[in-house]
Backbone as numpy.savetxt, mean C-alpha at the origin, in Angstrom:
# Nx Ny Nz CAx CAy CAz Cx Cy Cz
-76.07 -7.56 12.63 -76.00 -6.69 13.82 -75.55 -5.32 13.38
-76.28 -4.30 13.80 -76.17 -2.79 13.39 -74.92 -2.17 14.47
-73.83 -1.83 14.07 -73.33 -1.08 14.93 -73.56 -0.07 15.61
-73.43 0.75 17.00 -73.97 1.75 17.54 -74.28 2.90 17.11
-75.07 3.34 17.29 -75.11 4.72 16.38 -74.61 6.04 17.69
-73.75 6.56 16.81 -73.00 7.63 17.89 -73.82 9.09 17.68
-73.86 9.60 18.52 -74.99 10.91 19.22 -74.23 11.81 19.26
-73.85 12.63 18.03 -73.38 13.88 17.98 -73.83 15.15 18.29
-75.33 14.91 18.91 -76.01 15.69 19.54 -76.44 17.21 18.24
-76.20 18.32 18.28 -76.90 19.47 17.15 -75.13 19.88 17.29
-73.93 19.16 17.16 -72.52 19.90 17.23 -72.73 20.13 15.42
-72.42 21.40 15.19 -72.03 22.22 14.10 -70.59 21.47 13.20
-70.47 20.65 12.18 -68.93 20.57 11.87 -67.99 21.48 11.91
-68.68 22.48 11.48 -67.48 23.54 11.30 -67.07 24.27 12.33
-67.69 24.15 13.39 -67.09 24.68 14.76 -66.01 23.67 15.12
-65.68 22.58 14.27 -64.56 22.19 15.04 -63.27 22.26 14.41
-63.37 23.28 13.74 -61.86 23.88 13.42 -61.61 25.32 14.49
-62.32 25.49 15.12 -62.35 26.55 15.79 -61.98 25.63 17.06
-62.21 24.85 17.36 -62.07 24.65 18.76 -60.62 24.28 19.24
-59.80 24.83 20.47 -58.82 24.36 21.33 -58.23 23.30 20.69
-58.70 22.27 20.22 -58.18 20.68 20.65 -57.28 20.93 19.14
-57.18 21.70 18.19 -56.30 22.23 17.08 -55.52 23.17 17.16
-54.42 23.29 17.30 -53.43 24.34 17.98 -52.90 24.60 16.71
-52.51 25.79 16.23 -52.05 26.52 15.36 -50.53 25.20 15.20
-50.43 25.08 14.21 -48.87 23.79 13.89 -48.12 24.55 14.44
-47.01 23.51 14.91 -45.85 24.09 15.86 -44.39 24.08 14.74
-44.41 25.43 14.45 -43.19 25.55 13.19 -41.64 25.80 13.80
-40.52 25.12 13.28 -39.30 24.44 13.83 -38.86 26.03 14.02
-37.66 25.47 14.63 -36.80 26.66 14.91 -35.23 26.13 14.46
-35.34 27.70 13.29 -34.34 27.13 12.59 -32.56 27.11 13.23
-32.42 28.26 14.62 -31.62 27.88 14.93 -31.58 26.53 15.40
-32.29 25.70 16.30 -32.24 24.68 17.04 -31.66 23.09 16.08
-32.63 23.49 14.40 -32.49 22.50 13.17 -30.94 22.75 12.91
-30.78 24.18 12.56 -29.16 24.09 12.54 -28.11 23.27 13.00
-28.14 23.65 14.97 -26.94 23.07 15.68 -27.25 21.38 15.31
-28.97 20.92 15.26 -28.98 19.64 15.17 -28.26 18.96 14.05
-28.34 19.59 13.18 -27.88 19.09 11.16 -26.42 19.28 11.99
-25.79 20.14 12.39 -24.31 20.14 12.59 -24.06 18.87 13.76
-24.39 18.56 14.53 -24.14 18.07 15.38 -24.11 16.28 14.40
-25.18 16.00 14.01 -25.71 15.43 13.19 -24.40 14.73 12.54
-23.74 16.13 11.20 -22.76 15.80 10.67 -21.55 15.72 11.28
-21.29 15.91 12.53 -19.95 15.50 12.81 -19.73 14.13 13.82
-21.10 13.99 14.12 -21.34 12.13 14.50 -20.84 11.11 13.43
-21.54 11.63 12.28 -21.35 10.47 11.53 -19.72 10.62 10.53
-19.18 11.60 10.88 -17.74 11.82 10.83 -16.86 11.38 11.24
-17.27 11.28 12.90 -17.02 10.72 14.00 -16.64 8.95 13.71
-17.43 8.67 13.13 -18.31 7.19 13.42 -17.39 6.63 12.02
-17.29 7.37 10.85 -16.60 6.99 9.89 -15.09 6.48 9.91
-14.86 7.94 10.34 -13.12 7.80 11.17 -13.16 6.44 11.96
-13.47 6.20 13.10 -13.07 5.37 14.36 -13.53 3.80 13.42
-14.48 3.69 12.36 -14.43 2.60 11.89 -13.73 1.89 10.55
-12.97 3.31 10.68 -11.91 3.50 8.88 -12.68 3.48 7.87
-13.93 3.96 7.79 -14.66 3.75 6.47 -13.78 4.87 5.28
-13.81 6.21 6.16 -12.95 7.32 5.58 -11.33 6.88 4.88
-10.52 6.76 6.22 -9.58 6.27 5.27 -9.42 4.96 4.60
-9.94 3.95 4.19 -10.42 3.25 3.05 -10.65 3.91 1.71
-11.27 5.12 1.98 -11.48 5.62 0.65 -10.75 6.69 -0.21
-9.69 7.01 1.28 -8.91 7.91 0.47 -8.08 7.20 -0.14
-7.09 8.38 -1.16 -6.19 7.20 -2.16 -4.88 6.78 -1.36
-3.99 5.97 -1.67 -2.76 6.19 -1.03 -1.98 6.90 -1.61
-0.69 7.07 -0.77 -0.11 8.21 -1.47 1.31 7.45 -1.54
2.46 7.67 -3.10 3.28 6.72 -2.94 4.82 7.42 -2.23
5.35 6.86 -1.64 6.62 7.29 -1.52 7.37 6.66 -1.93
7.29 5.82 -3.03 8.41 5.56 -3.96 7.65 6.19 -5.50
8.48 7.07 -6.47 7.56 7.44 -7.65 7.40 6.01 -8.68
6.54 6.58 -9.40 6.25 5.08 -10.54 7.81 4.88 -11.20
8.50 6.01 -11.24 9.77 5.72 -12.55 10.95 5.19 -11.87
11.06 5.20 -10.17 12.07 4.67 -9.62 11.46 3.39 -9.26
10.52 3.28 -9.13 9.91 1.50 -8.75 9.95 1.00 -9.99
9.24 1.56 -11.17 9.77 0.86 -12.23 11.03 1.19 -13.16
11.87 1.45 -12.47 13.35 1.44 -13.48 13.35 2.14 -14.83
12.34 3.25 -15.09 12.55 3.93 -16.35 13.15 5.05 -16.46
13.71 5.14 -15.29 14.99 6.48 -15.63 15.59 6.12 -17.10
15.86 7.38 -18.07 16.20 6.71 -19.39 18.09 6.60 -19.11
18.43 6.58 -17.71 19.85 5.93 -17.69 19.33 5.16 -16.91
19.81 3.61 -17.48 19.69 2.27 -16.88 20.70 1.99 -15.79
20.55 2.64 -14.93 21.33 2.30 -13.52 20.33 2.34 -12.09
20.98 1.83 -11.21 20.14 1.78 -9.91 20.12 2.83 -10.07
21.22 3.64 -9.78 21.25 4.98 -8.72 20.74 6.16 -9.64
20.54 5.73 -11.40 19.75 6.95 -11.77 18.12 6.77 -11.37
18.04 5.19 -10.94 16.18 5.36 -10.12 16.36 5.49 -8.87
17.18 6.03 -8.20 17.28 5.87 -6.68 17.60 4.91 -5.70
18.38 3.55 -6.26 18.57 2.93 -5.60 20.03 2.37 -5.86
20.20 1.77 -4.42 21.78 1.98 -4.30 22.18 0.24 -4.33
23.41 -0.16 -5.55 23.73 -1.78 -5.67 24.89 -2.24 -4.95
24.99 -3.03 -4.15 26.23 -3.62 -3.48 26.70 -4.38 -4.23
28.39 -4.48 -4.33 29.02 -5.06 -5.03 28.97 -5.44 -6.23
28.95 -4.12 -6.95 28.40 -4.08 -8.23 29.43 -5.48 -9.41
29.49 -6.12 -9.15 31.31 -7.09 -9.78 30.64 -8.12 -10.59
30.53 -8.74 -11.18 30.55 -9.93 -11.87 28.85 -10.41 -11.96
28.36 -11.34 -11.80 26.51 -11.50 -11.37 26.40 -10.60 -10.81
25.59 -9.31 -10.93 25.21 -8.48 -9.74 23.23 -8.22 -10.47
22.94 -6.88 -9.29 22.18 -6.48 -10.03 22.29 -5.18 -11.25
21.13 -5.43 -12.22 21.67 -4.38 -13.30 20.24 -3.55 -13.34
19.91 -2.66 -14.18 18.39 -2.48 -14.71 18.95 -2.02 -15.84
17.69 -2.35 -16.86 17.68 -2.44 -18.26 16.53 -3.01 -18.92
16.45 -3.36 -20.23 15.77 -3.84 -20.65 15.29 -5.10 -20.88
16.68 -5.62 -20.64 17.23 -7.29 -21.04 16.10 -8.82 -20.58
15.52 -8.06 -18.99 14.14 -9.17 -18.92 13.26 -9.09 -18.87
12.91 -7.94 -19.67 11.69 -7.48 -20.16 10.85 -6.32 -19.30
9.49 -6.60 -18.92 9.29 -5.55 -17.89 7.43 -5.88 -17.42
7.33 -5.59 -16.58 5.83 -5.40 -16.37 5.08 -4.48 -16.70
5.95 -3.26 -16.40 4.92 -2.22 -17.01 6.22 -0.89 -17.56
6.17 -0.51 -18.68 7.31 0.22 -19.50 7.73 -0.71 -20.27
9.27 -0.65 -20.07 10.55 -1.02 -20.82 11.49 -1.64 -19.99
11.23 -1.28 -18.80 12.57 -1.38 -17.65 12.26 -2.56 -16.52
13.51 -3.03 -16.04 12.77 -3.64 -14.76 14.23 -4.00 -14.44
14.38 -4.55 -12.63 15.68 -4.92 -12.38 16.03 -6.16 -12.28
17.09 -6.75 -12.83 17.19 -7.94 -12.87 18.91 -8.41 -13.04
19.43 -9.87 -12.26 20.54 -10.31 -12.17 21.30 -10.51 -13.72
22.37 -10.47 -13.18 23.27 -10.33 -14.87 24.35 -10.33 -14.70
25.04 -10.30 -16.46 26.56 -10.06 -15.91 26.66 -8.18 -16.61
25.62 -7.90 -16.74 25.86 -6.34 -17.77 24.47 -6.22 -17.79
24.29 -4.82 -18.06 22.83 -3.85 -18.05 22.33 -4.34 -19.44
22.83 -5.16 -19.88 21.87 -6.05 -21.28 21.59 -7.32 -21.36
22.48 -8.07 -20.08 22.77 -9.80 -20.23 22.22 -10.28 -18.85
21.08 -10.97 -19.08 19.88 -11.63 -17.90 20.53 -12.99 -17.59
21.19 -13.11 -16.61 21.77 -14.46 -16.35 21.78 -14.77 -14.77
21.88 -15.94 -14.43 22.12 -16.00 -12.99 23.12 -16.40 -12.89
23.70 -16.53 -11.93 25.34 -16.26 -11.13 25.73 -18.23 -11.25
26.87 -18.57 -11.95 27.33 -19.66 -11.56 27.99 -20.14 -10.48
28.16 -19.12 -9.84 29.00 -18.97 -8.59 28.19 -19.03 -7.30
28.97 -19.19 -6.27 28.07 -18.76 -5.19 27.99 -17.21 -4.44
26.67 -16.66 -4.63 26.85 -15.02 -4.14 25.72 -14.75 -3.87
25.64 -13.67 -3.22 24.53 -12.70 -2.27 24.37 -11.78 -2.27
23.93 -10.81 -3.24 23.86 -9.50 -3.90 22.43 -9.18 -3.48
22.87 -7.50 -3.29 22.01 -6.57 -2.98 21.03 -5.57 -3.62
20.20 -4.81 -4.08 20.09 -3.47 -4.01 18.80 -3.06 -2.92
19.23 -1.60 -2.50 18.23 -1.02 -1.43 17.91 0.52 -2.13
17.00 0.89 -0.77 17.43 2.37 -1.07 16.35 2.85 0.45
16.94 3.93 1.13 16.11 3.93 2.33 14.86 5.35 2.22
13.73 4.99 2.61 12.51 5.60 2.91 11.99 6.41 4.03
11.83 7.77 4.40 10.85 7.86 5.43 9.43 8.21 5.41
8.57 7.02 6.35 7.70 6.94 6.22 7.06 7.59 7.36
6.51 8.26 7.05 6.03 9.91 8.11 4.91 8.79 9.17
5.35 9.96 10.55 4.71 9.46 11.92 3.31 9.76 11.81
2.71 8.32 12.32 1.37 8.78 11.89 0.20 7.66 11.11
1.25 7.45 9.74 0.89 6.20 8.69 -0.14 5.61 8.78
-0.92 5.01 7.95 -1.83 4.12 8.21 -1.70 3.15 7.12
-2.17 2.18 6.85 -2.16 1.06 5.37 -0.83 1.66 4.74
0.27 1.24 5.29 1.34 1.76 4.53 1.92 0.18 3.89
1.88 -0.06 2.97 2.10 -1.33 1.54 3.34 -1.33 1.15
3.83 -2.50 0.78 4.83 -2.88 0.04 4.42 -3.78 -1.11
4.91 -3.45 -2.32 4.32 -4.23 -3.55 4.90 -4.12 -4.82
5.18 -5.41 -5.45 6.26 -5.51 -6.26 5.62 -6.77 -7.11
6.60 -6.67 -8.19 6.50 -8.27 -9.19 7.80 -8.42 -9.69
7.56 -9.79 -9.65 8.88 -10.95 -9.76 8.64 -11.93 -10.79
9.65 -11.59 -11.39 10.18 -13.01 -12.35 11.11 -13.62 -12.02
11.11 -15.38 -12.51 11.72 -16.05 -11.84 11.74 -17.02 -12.75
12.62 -17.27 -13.99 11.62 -18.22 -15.24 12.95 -19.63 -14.73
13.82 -19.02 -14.14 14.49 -20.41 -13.80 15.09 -20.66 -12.39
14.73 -21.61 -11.27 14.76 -21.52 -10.00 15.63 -23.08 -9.80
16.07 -23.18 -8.53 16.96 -23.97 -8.13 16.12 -24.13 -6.78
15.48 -24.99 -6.93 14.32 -24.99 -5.01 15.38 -25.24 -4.32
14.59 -24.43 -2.98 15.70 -24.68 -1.65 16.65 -24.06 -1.78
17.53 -23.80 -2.99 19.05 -23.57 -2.81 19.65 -22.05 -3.41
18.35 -21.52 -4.48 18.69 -20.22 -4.68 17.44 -19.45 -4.58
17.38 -18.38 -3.90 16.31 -17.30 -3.55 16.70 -16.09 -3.72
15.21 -15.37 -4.17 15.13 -14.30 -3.45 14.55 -13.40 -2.41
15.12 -12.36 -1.57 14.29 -12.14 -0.28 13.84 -10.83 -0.52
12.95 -10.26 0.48 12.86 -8.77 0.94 13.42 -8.50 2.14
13.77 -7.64 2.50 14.30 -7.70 4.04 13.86 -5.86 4.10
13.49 -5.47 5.51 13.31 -4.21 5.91 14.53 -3.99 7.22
15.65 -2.84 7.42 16.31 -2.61 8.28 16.59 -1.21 8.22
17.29 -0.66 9.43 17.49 0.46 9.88 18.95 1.39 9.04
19.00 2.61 8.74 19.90 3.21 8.05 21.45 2.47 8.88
21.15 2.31 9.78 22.46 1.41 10.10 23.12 0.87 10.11
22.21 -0.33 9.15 22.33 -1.46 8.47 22.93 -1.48 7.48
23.80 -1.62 6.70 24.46 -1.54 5.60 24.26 -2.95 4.85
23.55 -3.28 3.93 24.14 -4.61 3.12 25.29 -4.73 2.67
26.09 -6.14 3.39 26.85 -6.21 2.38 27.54 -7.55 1.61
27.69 -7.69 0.35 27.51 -8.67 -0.44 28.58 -9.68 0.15
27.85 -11.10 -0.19 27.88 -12.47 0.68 27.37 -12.77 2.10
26.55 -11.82 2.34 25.93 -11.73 3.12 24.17 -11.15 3.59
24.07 -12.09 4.16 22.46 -11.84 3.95 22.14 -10.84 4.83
21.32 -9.66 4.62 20.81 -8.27 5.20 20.75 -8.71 6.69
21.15 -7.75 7.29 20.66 -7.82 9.31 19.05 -7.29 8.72
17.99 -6.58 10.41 16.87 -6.42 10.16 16.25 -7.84 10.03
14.58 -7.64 9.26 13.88 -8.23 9.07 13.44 -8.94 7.78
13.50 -10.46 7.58 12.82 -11.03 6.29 11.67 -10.78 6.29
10.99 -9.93 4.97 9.50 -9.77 4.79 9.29 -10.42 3.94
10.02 -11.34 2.83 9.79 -11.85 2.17 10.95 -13.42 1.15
10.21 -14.27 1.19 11.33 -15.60 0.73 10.66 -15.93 -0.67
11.16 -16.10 -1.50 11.00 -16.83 -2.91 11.84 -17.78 -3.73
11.85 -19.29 -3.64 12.35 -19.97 -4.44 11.67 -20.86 -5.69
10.27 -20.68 -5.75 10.05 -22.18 -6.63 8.30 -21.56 -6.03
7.41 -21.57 -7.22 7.74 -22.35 -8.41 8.29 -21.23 -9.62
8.72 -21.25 -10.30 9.08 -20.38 -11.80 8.09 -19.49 -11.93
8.23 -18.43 -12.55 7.53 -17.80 -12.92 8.06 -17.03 -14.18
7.61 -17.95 -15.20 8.10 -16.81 -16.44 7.98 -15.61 -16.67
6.88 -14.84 -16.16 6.40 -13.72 -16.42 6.47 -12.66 -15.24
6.53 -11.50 -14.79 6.41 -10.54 -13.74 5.06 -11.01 -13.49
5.42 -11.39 -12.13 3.64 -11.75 -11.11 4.02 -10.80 -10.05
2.63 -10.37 -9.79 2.53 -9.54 -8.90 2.78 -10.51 -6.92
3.52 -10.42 -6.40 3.93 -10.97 -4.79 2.89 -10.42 -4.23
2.51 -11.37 -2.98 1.89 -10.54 -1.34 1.97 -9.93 -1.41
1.12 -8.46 -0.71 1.63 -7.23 -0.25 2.06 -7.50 1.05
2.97 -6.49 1.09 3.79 -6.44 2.46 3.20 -5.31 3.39
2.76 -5.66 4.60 2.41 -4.59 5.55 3.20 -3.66 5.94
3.61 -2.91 5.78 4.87 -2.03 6.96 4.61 -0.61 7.70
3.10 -0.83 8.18 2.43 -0.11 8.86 2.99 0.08 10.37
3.94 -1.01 10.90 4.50 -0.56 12.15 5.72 0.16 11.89
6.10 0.47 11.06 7.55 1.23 10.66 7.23 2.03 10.19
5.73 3.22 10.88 5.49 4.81 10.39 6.50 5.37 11.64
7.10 6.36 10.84 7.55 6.75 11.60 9.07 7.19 11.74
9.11 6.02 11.06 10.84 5.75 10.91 11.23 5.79 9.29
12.81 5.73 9.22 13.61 5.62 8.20 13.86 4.37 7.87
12.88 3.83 7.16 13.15 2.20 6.60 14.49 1.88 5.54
15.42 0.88 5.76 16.04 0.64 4.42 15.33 -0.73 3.95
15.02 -0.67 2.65 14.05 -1.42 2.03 15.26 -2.45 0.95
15.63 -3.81 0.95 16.40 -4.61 0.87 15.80 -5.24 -0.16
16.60 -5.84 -1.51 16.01 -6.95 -2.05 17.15 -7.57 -2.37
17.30 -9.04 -1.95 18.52 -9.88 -2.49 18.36 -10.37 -3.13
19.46 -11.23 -4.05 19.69 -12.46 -4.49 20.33 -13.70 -4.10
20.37 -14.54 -3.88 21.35 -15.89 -3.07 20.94 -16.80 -4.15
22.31 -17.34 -4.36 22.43 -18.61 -5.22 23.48 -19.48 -4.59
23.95 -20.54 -4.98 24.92 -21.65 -4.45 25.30 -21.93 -6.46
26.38 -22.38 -6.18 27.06 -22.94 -7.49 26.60 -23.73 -8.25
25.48 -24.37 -7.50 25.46 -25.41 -9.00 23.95 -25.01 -9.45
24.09 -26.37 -10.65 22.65 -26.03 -11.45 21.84 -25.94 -11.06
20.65 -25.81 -11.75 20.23 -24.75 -12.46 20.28 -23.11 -11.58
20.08 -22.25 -12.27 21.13 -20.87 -11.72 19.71 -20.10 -11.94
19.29 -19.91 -10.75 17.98 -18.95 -10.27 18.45 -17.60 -11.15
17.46 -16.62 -11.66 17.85 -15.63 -12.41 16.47 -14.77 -12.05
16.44 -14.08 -10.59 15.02 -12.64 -10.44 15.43 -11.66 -11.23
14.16 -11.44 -11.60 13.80 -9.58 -11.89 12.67 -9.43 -11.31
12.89 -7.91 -11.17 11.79 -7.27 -10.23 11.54 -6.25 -10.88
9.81 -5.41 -10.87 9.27 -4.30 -11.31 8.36 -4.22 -10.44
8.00 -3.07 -10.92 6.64 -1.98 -10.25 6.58 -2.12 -8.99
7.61 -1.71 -8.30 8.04 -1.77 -6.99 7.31 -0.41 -6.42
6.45 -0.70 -5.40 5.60 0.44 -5.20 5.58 0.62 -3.24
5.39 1.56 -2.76 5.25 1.51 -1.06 4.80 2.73 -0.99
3.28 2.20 -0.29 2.22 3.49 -0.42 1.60 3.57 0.76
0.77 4.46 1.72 0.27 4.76 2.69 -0.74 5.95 2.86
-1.20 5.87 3.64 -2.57 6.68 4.10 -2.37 7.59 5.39
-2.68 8.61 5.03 -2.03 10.05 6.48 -3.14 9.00 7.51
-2.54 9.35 9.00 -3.20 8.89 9.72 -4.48 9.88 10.38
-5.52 9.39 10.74 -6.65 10.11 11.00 -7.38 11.47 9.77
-6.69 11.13 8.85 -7.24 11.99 7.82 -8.58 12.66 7.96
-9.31 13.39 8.16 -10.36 13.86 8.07 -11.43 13.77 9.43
-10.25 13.60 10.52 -11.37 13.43 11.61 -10.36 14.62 13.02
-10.28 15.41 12.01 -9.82 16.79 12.95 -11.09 17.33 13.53
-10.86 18.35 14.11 -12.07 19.62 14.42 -13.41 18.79 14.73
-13.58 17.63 15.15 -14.92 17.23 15.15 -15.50 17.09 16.70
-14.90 17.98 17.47 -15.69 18.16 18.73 -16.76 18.30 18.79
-17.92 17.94 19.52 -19.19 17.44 19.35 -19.68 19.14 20.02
């Protein structure tokens, strides 16, 4: 079967670039492309922000430095890294070299001296803190640390984190007022392991005192923490989603 044959009648081809039904192209207008590209980019600005893709990618920023989280002030004391020890007497806490370290030389750990890694035969509840403000606003604001623990007493000797208000004072034989963010007894850990991170994204804003104890009871075996690379980091809030009125 032959398909129809179509009747172009004596039409000229080339008259039909001439004709109406071809309108000269319709060329943009570059103001109009402008506001669109702008408008454009502050949607998807928009859209980044409100779904945190943005701040995800920024870095955090620390408010504790690397040399006071990790104890390398080259004087081995709390208070030359910024942090303050309760009842400095007999088992307390020390920093030094003595239980090695996660990352440096330094790290903090129970003793009877800034060279001798021991846990307390006694029964006691020792402190060190040091308080933070963490600007209004915050976003992914972290707590993060590593713990050694090469000899534990389950149940009966721990160590905690606790977060409380400048009000709060620790004080030794006694366990921190505020909040437990963190419990550790068992299992051992010979080596600095890195803990949970700790959220403390609802405490932008405020003056945190940031707590780490020790608790033991008298008898054997005699729990002995150290702690390093003690870090608490956060993200400005709304970073990059100023000025984006549509």
């Amino acid at each position: 079967i032959r398909p129809p044959r179509l009747n172009c009648g004596t039409l000229d081809p080339r008259r039909l670039l001439q004709w109406p039904a071809f309108p000269k192209p319709l060329l943009p207008n570059p103001t109009f492309m402008s506001r669109s590209l702008l408008l454009l980019s502050k949607a998807i600005v928009m859209i980044a922000c409100c779904s945190g893709i943005m701040r995800q990618a920024q870095a955090q920023i620390p408010l504790i430095s690397a040399s006071d989280g990790g104890f390398e002030n080259a004087t081995s004391t709390l208070a030359a890294n910024g942090w303050t020890g309760v009842n400095a007497t007999s088992i307390t806490w020390f920093t030094g070299t003595a239980a090695g370290a996660a990352t440096g030389t330094k790290a903090a750990f129970v003793g009877s001296s800034s060279t001798t890694y021991i846990g307390s035969t006694a029964s006691v509840i020792k402190h060190f803190y040091r308080d933070i403000a963490i600007p209004a606003g915050a976003t992914s604001v972290f707590l993060n640390y590593k713990l050694k623990m090469p000899i534990i007493d389950n149940t009966f000797d721990f160590f905690y984190v606790y977060t409380n208000t400048t009000a709060q004072t620790p004080v030794a034989g006694t366990l921190p007022a505020g909040t437990q963010r963190a419990s550790y007894t068992t299992p051992a850990l010979a080596n600095f392991t890195a803990r949970p991170q700790i959220d403390l994204t609802s405490l932008a804003g405020t003056t945190v005192r940031l707590v780490f104890t020790y608790r033991t009871d008298a008898a054997a075996p005699y729990a002995n923490p150290a702690v390093d690379d003690i870090t608490l980091t956060y993200i400005p809030g709304a970073a990059g989603c100023t000025n984006t009125t549509m």
